[in-house]
Amino acid sequence: SQDHTGYGYYMYTEASNNPNQLAILYGVCFDTNSLNHPGMLFWYHMYGGDMGLLMVQVTEDDGLTWQTVWIEGGNQGNSWRSANIDLAAYQGSFLGVRFLGETGSNYRSDMAIDDIYFGEFIPPTQTPTFTPTRTPTNTPTRTPTRTPTNTPTNSPTPTNSPTPTSI
């Protein structure tokens, strides 16, 4: 298998002969003081019928306590996905980060992470969405109605939230 770019390396859990096990990968510590809006971006792959959970946790107190800032579970399909985590609540802190991967009940629960970035949070692209509505019927109405168009509205609707939803 390949990393999300098609070449390079990635980290993964091996679920064969390791059902319902927890793997913990401690990452770097990073200082958010120089950032206006800290964030974290990484790629993950979770393909398998018995997929467990993948979590990201942060600590501000050298690992005495950990807060879960992102979680995903279940089969996410046979493709790499990106996760974009807003860490604004931790601005001004020195953060420790760890990944926790909990395998599922059998070998069909390998999961992987790739290309982890820390820096300014970049919100997911907000694409205008169109929700089709039904064309008014010939039934008389007392209030004027407008015929729906396929033109997006001027106010975009976010399609995904960075926490804890994958992008």
Tab-separated table of C-alpha atoms in Angstrom, residues 18-122:
chain	number	residue	atom	x	y	z
A	18	ASN	CA	-4.165	-7.981	17.622
A	19	PRO	CA	-7.937	-7.669	18.070
A	20	ASN	CA	-9.300	-4.949	20.350
A	21	GLN	CA	-5.862	-3.525	21.138
A	22	LEU	CA	-4.853	0.082	21.766
A	23	ALA	CA	-1.793	1.588	20.069
A	24	ILE	CA	-0.544	4.991	21.217
A	25	LEU	CA	1.793	7.182	19.165
A	26	TYR	CA	3.190	10.148	21.044
A	27	GLY	CA	3.929	13.032	18.722
A	28	VAL	CA	5.853	16.227	18.990
A	29	CYS	CA	5.132	19.005	21.420
A	30	PHE	CA	4.506	22.360	19.841
A	31	ASP	CA	4.264	25.922	21.050
A	32	THR	CA	1.110	27.752	19.975
A	33	ASN	CA	2.216	31.163	21.298
A	34	SER	CA	3.337	32.402	17.884
A	35	LEU	CA	0.103	31.327	16.169
A	36	ASN	CA	-3.032	33.436	15.837
A	37	HIS	CA	-5.288	30.415	15.370
A	38	PRO	CA	-3.496	27.093	15.946
A	39	GLY	CA	-4.545	24.017	14.050
A	40	MET	CA	-3.499	20.545	13.031
A	41	LEU	CA	-3.961	18.721	9.737
A	42	PHE	CA	-3.227	15.077	8.966
A	43	TRP	CA	-4.262	12.273	6.630
A	44	TYR	CA	-5.776	8.966	7.742
A	45	HIS	CA	-6.954	5.693	6.208
A	46	MET	CA	-9.555	3.471	7.889
A	47	TYR	CA	-10.742	0.700	5.604
A	48	GLY	CA	-12.236	-2.514	6.937
A	49	GLY	CA	-15.478	-4.064	8.052
A	50	ASP	CA	-14.454	-4.309	11.711
A	51	MET	CA	-12.728	-0.935	12.042
A	52	GLY	CA	-12.117	0.402	15.516
A	53	LEU	CA	-11.454	4.008	16.607
A	54	LEU	CA	-8.794	6.575	15.772
A	55	MET	CA	-8.376	9.523	18.152
A	56	VAL	CA	-6.213	12.608	18.580
A	57	GLN	CA	-5.618	13.920	22.076
A	58	VAL	CA	-3.717	16.932	23.393
A	59	THR	CA	-2.211	17.788	26.763
A	60	GLU	CA	-1.218	21.123	28.266
A	61	ASP	CA	0.215	19.638	31.476
A	62	ASP	CA	2.964	17.248	30.343
A	63	GLY	CA	0.584	14.310	30.015
A	64	LEU	CA	-1.159	14.412	33.381
A	65	THR	CA	-4.479	14.928	31.582
A	66	TRP	CA	-5.460	14.488	27.935
A	67	GLN	CA	-8.353	16.010	25.997
A	68	THR	CA	-9.770	14.289	22.913
A	69	VAL	CA	-9.921	16.835	20.076
A	70	TRP	CA	-10.826	14.471	17.221
A	71	ILE	CA	-12.290	10.976	16.895
A	72	GLU	CA	-13.350	8.773	13.979
A	73	GLY	CA	-14.613	5.212	13.912
A	74	GLY	CA	-15.899	2.608	11.529
A	75	ASN	CA	-15.141	1.855	7.904
A	76	GLN	CA	-14.300	5.117	6.084
A	77	GLY	CA	-13.735	3.524	2.668
A	78	ASN	CA	-10.608	2.565	0.779
A	79	SER	CA	-9.124	6.041	0.409
A	80	TRP	CA	-7.048	8.535	2.346
A	81	ARG	CA	-9.025	11.288	4.075
A	82	SER	CA	-7.828	14.475	5.693
A	83	ALA	CA	-8.670	15.702	9.172
A	84	ASN	CA	-8.431	19.381	10.005
A	85	ILE	CA	-8.522	20.165	13.741
A	86	ASP	CA	-9.165	23.632	15.142
A	87	LEU	CA	-6.965	24.126	18.214
A	88	ALA	CA	-7.903	27.760	18.924
A	89	ALA	CA	-8.954	26.784	22.457
A	90	TYR	CA	-5.296	25.969	23.139
A	91	GLN	CA	-3.755	29.179	21.755
A	92	GLY	CA	-0.911	30.319	24.001
A	93	SER	CA	-0.148	26.788	25.224
A	94	PHE	CA	2.675	24.347	24.796
A	95	LEU	CA	0.802	21.253	23.546
A	96	GLY	CA	1.689	17.603	23.558
A	97	VAL	CA	-0.132	15.497	20.964
A	98	ARG	CA	-0.829	11.785	20.722
A	99	PHE	CA	-2.720	9.470	18.384
A	100	LEU	CA	-4.652	6.511	19.736
A	101	GLY	CA	-5.680	3.687	17.429
A	102	GLU	CA	-7.964	0.997	18.775
A	103	THR	CA	-8.235	-2.033	16.521
A	104	GLY	CA	-11.546	-3.754	15.971
A	105	SER	CA	-12.549	-7.342	16.615
A	106	ASN	CA	-10.511	-8.924	13.797
A	107	TYR	CA	-7.884	-8.408	11.081
A	108	ARG	CA	-10.136	-6.092	9.025
A	109	SER	CA	-9.303	-3.038	11.117
A	110	ASP	CA	-5.860	-1.771	10.080
A	111	MET	CA	-5.701	2.029	10.195
A	112	ALA	CA	-3.004	4.487	9.129
A	113	ILE	CA	-1.946	8.125	9.576
A	114	ASP	CA	0.243	10.230	7.298
A	115	ASP	CA	1.663	13.753	6.864
A	116	ILE	CA	0.919	15.521	10.140
A	117	TYR	CA	1.086	19.335	10.052
A	118	PHE	CA	0.912	21.896	12.858
A	119	GLY	CA	0.445	25.605	12.239
A	120	GLU	CA	-2.240	28.162	11.491
A	121	PHE	CA	-5.692	26.610	11.232
A	122	ILE	CA	-7.096	26.758	7.729
